[in-house]
Amino acid sequence: MILAGFQKNSFIDFPGKISCVLFITGCNFICPYCHNADLARGEYPARFELTAIMDFLKSRRGMLEGVAITGGEPTLDRGIFDLCRAVKALGYPVKLDTNGSRPEVLRQLIAQHLVDFVAMDIKAPLNAYAPFSRDPNIHERLTTSIRTIMKSAPAYEFRTTCAMPFVNETTVETIAKTIEGAACYVLQPFNDRAMCLDPEFNQRQDPTLLPETMQRLKSSAEPFVRRCMIR
């Protein structure tokens, strides 16, 4: 297995843990504001052999506290099970970032105890995914993933990137109702310095929401989830 990126240390990617981050290339979504555009296109900005990554993780036992696997969309890669097993065999907890489009893979990873934390991005209300996915069955797939995570994941969070014109108080409230009772819902401001998958996305207009607007979004979601935060 060839990984497309590798960050040796992170204090933010795995909540409560110092982690390293492994990047898998390829994605089945077309989010215009995606800031990992090369990975979304299936490109390799770098190449790391799995053996080299495992050697690094062995050498950092006792210092690193976890491994976050992200992308792209990691559940598209047939090697995801072997990767998680290899990391777990070294004693590391595994966090998986996913767009939720592959509920059958997600279910197996959880059932086989290969992930310890799942972070699922919810882009918009589930009936408004046309800007992000061409899959006509995406609503059903996302609903299944949400239910699987809330029922079975050892720990989890749902996340929404807050960028105009896709997010407002109404859409955030709708998403929060969809995940009602969820342990944690994270609102993430758009990275206005990003090179987006759609190169003109943050050139045509400023999609960034002001801090006071982010606070209003948080207030819209709070009645429906156990915890809502801005990261």
mmCIF file of C-alpha atoms in Angstrom:
data_model
loop_
_atom_site.group_PDB
_atom_site.id
_atom_site.type_symbol
_atom_site.label_atom_id
_atom_site.label_comp_id
_atom_site.label_asym_id
_atom_site.label_seq_id
_atom_site.Cartn_x
_atom_site.Cartn_y
_atom_site.Cartn_z
ATOM 1 C CA MET A 1 0.000 0.000 0.000
ATOM 2 C CA ILE A 2 1.303 3.448 -0.963
ATOM 3 C CA LEU A 3 0.192 6.393 1.144
ATOM 4 C CA ALA A 4 -0.119 9.833 -0.434
ATOM 5 C CA GLY A 5 0.794 11.886 2.607
ATOM 6 C CA PHE A 6 2.209 11.607 6.096
ATOM 7 C CA GLN A 7 2.212 14.127 8.933
ATOM 8 C CA LYS A 8 4.439 13.059 11.785
ATOM 9 C CA ASN A 9 2.788 15.062 14.559
ATOM 10 C CA SER A 10 -0.626 16.594 15.062
ATOM 11 C CA PHE A 11 -2.343 18.012 18.137
ATOM 12 C CA ILE A 12 -5.729 18.545 16.461
ATOM 13 C CA ASP A 13 -6.543 15.584 14.217
ATOM 14 C CA PHE A 14 -7.310 13.026 16.923
ATOM 15 C CA PRO A 15 -9.268 14.630 19.778
ATOM 16 C CA GLY A 16 -7.388 14.375 23.057
ATOM 17 C CA LYS A 17 -4.335 12.673 21.560
ATOM 18 C CA ILE A 18 -1.001 13.504 19.971
ATOM 19 C CA SER A 19 -1.204 11.671 16.670
ATOM 20 C CA CYS A 20 0.357 11.223 13.309
ATOM 21 C CA VAL A 21 -1.816 11.539 10.210
ATOM 22 C CA LEU A 22 -1.856 9.180 7.238
ATOM 23 C CA PHE A 23 -3.357 10.394 3.947
ATOM 24 C CA ILE A 24 -4.987 8.076 1.417
ATOM 25 C CA THR A 25 -5.600 9.366 -2.086
ATOM 26 C CA GLY A 26 -8.844 9.286 -4.066
ATOM 27 C CA CYS A 27 -12.348 10.511 -3.292
ATOM 28 C CA ASN A 28 -15.833 9.898 -4.679
ATOM 29 C CA PHE A 29 -17.084 13.378 -3.741
ATOM 30 C CA ILE A 30 -16.614 16.640 -5.654
ATOM 31 C CA CYS A 31 -16.832 19.203 -2.858
ATOM 32 C CA PRO A 32 -15.903 22.533 -4.479
ATOM 33 C CA TYR A 33 -14.252 23.856 -1.302
ATOM 34 C CA CYS A 34 -12.151 20.735 -0.647
ATOM 35 C CA HIS A 35 -8.695 21.830 0.496
ATOM 36 C CA ASN A 36 -7.074 18.464 -0.304
ATOM 37 C CA ALA A 37 -7.728 18.857 -4.014
ATOM 38 C CA ASP A 38 -4.835 16.688 -5.168
ATOM 39 C CA LEU A 39 -6.009 13.821 -2.972
ATOM 40 C CA ALA A 40 -9.620 14.297 -4.087
ATOM 41 C CA ARG A 41 -8.427 13.869 -7.684
ATOM 42 C CA GLY A 42 -6.565 10.678 -6.785
ATOM 43 C CA GLU A 43 -3.120 12.179 -7.195
ATOM 44 C CA TYR A 44 0.013 11.458 -5.147
ATOM 45 C CA PRO A 45 1.624 14.677 -3.873
ATOM 46 C CA ALA A 46 4.053 12.314 -2.117
ATOM 47 C CA ARG A 47 4.554 8.549 -1.867
ATOM 48 C CA PHE A 48 5.207 6.650 1.344
ATOM 49 C CA GLU A 49 5.639 2.896 1.523
ATOM 50 C CA LEU A 50 3.615 1.270 4.282
ATOM 51 C CA THR A 51 6.729 -0.446 5.642
ATOM 52 C CA ALA A 52 8.395 2.941 6.184
ATOM 53 C CA ILE A 53 5.318 4.243 8.008
ATOM 54 C CA MET A 54 5.242 1.178 10.253
ATOM 55 C CA ASP A 55 8.940 1.604 11.070
ATOM 56 C CA PHE A 56 8.239 5.226 12.064
ATOM 57 C CA LEU A 57 5.304 4.218 14.267
ATOM 58 C CA LYS A 58 7.383 1.539 15.981
ATOM 59 C CA SER A 59 10.043 4.123 16.767
ATOM 60 C CA ARG A 60 7.493 6.558 18.251
ATOM 61 C CA ARG A 61 5.721 4.194 20.629
ATOM 62 C CA GLY A 62 5.439 5.930 23.988
ATOM 63 C CA MET A 63 5.450 9.369 22.339
ATOM 64 C CA LEU A 64 2.598 9.242 19.846
ATOM 65 C CA GLU A 65 -0.850 8.420 21.252
ATOM 66 C CA GLY A 66 -2.819 7.604 18.125
ATOM 67 C CA VAL A 67 -3.006 7.494 14.336
ATOM 68 C CA ALA A 68 -5.522 9.412 12.233
ATOM 69 C CA ILE A 69 -6.331 8.064 8.770
ATOM 70 C CA THR A 70 -7.776 10.571 6.341
ATOM 71 C CA GLY A 71 -7.852 11.428 2.649
ATOM 72 C CA GLY A 72 -9.367 11.652 0.156
ATOM 73 C CA GLU A 73 -11.852 9.052 1.282
ATOM 74 C CA PRO A 74 -10.079 6.199 3.093
ATOM 75 C CA THR A 75 -12.936 3.691 2.795
ATOM 76 C CA LEU A 76 -12.469 3.574 -0.990
ATOM 77 C CA ASP A 77 -9.063 1.922 -0.640
ATOM 78 C CA ARG A 78 -9.110 -1.875 -0.472
ATOM 79 C CA GLY A 79 -6.080 -1.722 1.803
ATOM 80 C CA ILE A 80 -7.883 0.145 4.581
ATOM 81 C CA PHE A 81 -8.497 -3.027 6.618
ATOM 82 C CA ASP A 82 -4.864 -4.138 6.452
ATOM 83 C CA LEU A 83 -3.703 -0.610 7.277
ATOM 84 C CA CYS A 84 -5.901 -0.404 10.358
ATOM 85 C CA ARG A 85 -4.832 -3.883 11.480
ATOM 86 C CA ALA A 86 -1.162 -3.011 11.106
ATOM 87 C CA VAL A 87 -1.549 0.207 13.118
ATOM 88 C CA LYS A 88 -3.621 -1.497 15.809
ATOM 89 C CA ALA A 89 -1.055 -4.312 16.066
ATOM 90 C CA LEU A 90 1.457 -1.697 17.199
ATOM 91 C CA GLY A 91 -0.859 -0.662 20.017
ATOM 92 C CA TYR A 92 -2.125 2.599 18.551
ATOM 93 C CA PRO A 93 -5.756 3.729 18.630
ATOM 94 C CA VAL A 94 -7.054 4.538 15.131
ATOM 95 C CA LYS A 95 -9.192 7.502 14.118
ATOM 96 C CA LEU A 96 -10.924 7.361 10.737
ATOM 97 C CA ASP A 97 -12.108 10.399 8.780
ATOM 98 C CA THR A 98 -14.891 9.590 6.314
ATOM 99 C CA ASN A 99 -17.559 11.200 4.167
ATOM 100 C CA GLY A 100 -19.956 8.405 5.083
ATOM 101 C CA SER A 101 -20.549 7.205 1.534
ATOM 102 C CA ARG A 102 -19.436 3.625 2.182
ATOM 103 C CA PRO A 103 -21.540 2.421 5.108
ATOM 104 C CA GLU A 104 -20.798 -1.252 4.450
ATOM 105 C CA VAL A 105 -17.042 -0.660 4.850
ATOM 106 C CA LEU A 106 -17.613 1.498 7.892
ATOM 107 C CA ARG A 107 -19.774 -1.180 9.493
ATOM 108 C CA GLN A 108 -17.089 -3.830 8.974
ATOM 109 C CA LEU A 109 -14.308 -1.650 10.345
ATOM 110 C CA ILE A 110 -16.290 -0.994 13.503
ATOM 111 C CA ALA A 111 -17.433 -4.622 13.860
ATOM 112 C CA GLN A 112 -13.852 -5.855 13.541
ATOM 113 C CA HIS A 113 -12.678 -3.356 16.194
ATOM 114 C CA LEU A 114 -10.293 -1.710 13.742
ATOM 115 C CA VAL A 115 -11.251 1.893 14.525
ATOM 116 C CA ASP A 116 -11.490 3.653 17.875
ATOM 117 C CA PHE A 117 -12.850 7.013 16.724
ATOM 118 C CA VAL A 118 -14.875 7.921 13.633
ATOM 119 C CA ALA A 119 -15.245 11.473 12.315
ATOM 120 C CA MET A 120 -17.893 11.796 9.604
ATOM 121 C CA ASP A 121 -18.297 14.938 7.531
ATOM 122 C CA ILE A 122 -21.849 16.022 6.805
ATOM 123 C CA LYS A 123 -21.704 18.549 4.004
ATOM 124 C CA ALA A 124 -25.324 19.681 3.955
ATOM 125 C CA PRO A 125 -28.833 18.418 4.664
ATOM 126 C CA LEU A 126 -28.907 14.897 3.249
ATOM 127 C CA ASN A 127 -31.404 15.836 0.521
ATOM 128 C CA ALA A 128 -29.118 18.624 -0.747
ATOM 129 C CA TYR A 129 -25.957 16.737 -1.706
ATOM 130 C CA ALA A 130 -25.960 17.487 -5.437
ATOM 131 C CA PRO A 131 -22.947 19.871 -5.206
ATOM 132 C CA PHE A 132 -20.939 17.163 -3.441
ATOM 133 C CA SER A 133 -21.950 13.781 -4.854
ATOM 134 C CA ARG A 134 -23.407 12.384 -8.068
ATOM 135 C CA ASP A 135 -24.587 9.185 -6.349
ATOM 136 C CA PRO A 136 -28.414 8.990 -6.614
ATOM 137 C CA ASN A 137 -28.465 6.809 -3.487
ATOM 138 C CA ILE A 138 -26.278 9.070 -1.358
ATOM 139 C CA HIS A 139 -29.104 10.018 1.027
ATOM 140 C CA GLU A 140 -29.670 6.375 1.955
ATOM 141 C CA ARG A 141 -25.960 5.651 2.274
ATOM 142 C CA LEU A 142 -25.320 8.622 4.536
ATOM 143 C CA THR A 143 -28.320 7.817 6.699
ATOM 144 C CA THR A 144 -27.023 4.274 7.186
ATOM 145 C CA SER A 145 -23.548 5.536 8.090
ATOM 146 C CA ILE A 146 -24.948 8.011 10.629
ATOM 147 C CA ARG A 147 -27.006 5.293 12.299
ATOM 148 C CA THR A 148 -24.063 2.886 12.327
ATOM 149 C CA ILE A 149 -21.746 5.438 13.885
ATOM 150 C CA MET A 150 -24.192 6.542 16.568
ATOM 151 C CA LYS A 151 -25.080 2.957 17.454
ATOM 152 C CA SER A 152 -21.726 1.196 17.231
ATOM 153 C CA ALA A 153 -18.659 3.461 17.019
ATOM 154 C CA PRO A 154 -16.539 3.474 20.209
ATOM 155 C CA ALA A 155 -16.246 7.272 19.927
ATOM 156 C CA TYR A 156 -17.252 9.675 17.188
ATOM 157 C CA GLU A 157 -18.039 13.153 15.976
ATOM 158 C CA PHE A 158 -19.909 14.635 13.047
ATOM 159 C CA ARG A 159 -18.482 17.687 11.292
ATOM 160 C CA THR A 160 -19.663 20.362 8.889
ATOM 161 C CA THR A 161 -17.409 22.751 6.995
ATOM 162 C CA CYS A 162 -19.165 26.101 7.152
ATOM 163 C CA ALA A 163 -18.817 27.827 3.790
ATOM 164 C CA MET A 164 -21.188 30.050 1.873
ATOM 165 C CA PRO A 165 -23.444 29.435 0.014
ATOM 166 C CA PHE A 166 -23.913 25.915 1.406
ATOM 167 C CA VAL A 167 -24.323 26.601 5.107
ATOM 168 C CA ASN A 168 -26.653 28.843 7.090
ATOM 169 C CA GLU A 169 -28.650 28.598 10.308
ATOM 170 C CA THR A 170 -31.414 26.613 8.633
ATOM 171 C CA THR A 171 -29.097 24.018 7.085
ATOM 172 C CA VAL A 172 -27.148 23.560 10.312
ATOM 173 C CA GLU A 173 -30.353 23.084 12.290
ATOM 174 C CA THR A 174 -31.541 20.525 9.714
ATOM 175 C CA ILE A 175 -28.264 18.603 9.971
ATOM 176 C CA ALA A 176 -28.398 18.716 13.775
ATOM 177 C CA LYS A 177 -31.925 17.290 13.727
ATOM 178 C CA THR A 178 -30.686 14.491 11.447
ATOM 179 C CA ILE A 179 -28.070 13.521 14.043
ATOM 180 C CA GLU A 180 -30.273 14.322 17.032
ATOM 181 C CA GLY A 181 -28.751 13.022 20.238
ATOM 182 C CA ALA A 182 -25.249 12.761 18.757
ATOM 183 C CA ALA A 183 -22.338 12.939 21.184
ATOM 184 C CA CYS A 184 -20.526 15.723 19.321
ATOM 185 C CA TYR A 185 -21.179 17.999 16.341
ATOM 186 C CA VAL A 186 -18.261 20.125 15.158
ATOM 187 C CA LEU A 187 -18.591 23.255 13.018
ATOM 188 C CA GLN A 188 -15.431 24.039 11.056
ATOM 189 C CA PRO A 189 -14.810 27.457 9.490
ATOM 190 C CA PHE A 190 -13.795 27.405 5.834
ATOM 191 C CA ASN A 191 -10.050 27.737 5.256
ATOM 192 C CA ASP A 192 -9.885 30.854 3.098
ATOM 193 C CA ARG A 193 -6.219 30.195 2.256
ATOM 194 C CA ALA A 194 -6.970 26.838 0.683
ATOM 195 C CA MET A 195 -6.357 25.845 -2.922
ATOM 196 C CA CYS A 196 -9.783 24.365 -3.552
ATOM 197 C CA LEU A 197 -10.893 21.505 -5.765
ATOM 198 C CA ASP A 198 -12.849 24.160 -7.655
ATOM 199 C CA PRO A 199 -10.014 26.687 -8.153
ATOM 200 C CA GLU A 200 -12.482 29.552 -8.497
ATOM 201 C CA PHE A 201 -14.568 28.715 -5.436
ATOM 202 C CA ASN A 202 -12.930 31.241 -3.124
ATOM 203 C CA GLN A 203 -12.076 33.617 -5.950
ATOM 204 C CA ARG A 204 -15.595 34.442 -7.140
ATOM 205 C CA GLN A 205 -16.694 35.439 -3.638
ATOM 206 C CA ASP A 206 -15.566 35.115 -0.042
ATOM 207 C CA PRO A 207 -17.241 31.989 1.373
ATOM 208 C CA THR A 208 -15.951 32.631 4.895
ATOM 209 C CA LEU A 209 -18.448 33.079 7.719
ATOM 210 C CA LEU A 210 -17.694 35.669 10.384
ATOM 211 C CA PRO A 211 -17.131 34.519 13.994
ATOM 212 C CA GLU A 212 -20.474 35.941 15.116
ATOM 213 C CA THR A 213 -22.201 33.983 12.351
ATOM 214 C CA MET A 214 -20.423 30.807 13.442
ATOM 215 C CA GLN A 215 -21.737 31.398 16.963
ATOM 216 C CA ARG A 216 -25.286 31.697 15.610
ATOM 217 C CA LEU A 217 -24.834 28.401 13.746
ATOM 218 C CA LYS A 218 -23.651 26.787 16.960
ATOM 219 C CA SER A 219 -26.734 28.083 18.778
ATOM 220 C CA SER A 220 -28.933 26.600 16.048
ATOM 221 C CA ALA A 221 -27.448 23.133 16.528
ATOM 222 C CA GLU A 222 -27.060 23.009 20.322
ATOM 223 C CA PRO A 223 -30.651 22.039 21.220
ATOM 224 C CA PHE A 224 -30.387 18.799 19.208
ATOM 225 C CA VAL A 225 -26.982 17.339 20.089
ATOM 226 C CA ARG A 226 -25.200 16.626 23.343
ATOM 227 C CA ARG A 227 -22.278 18.840 22.460
ATOM 228 C CA CYS A 228 -21.687 21.359 19.675
ATOM 229 C CA MET A 229 -18.392 23.140 19.200
ATOM 230 C CA ILE A 230 -16.533 25.370 16.757
ATOM 231 C CA ARG A 231 -13.091 24.076 15.852
#
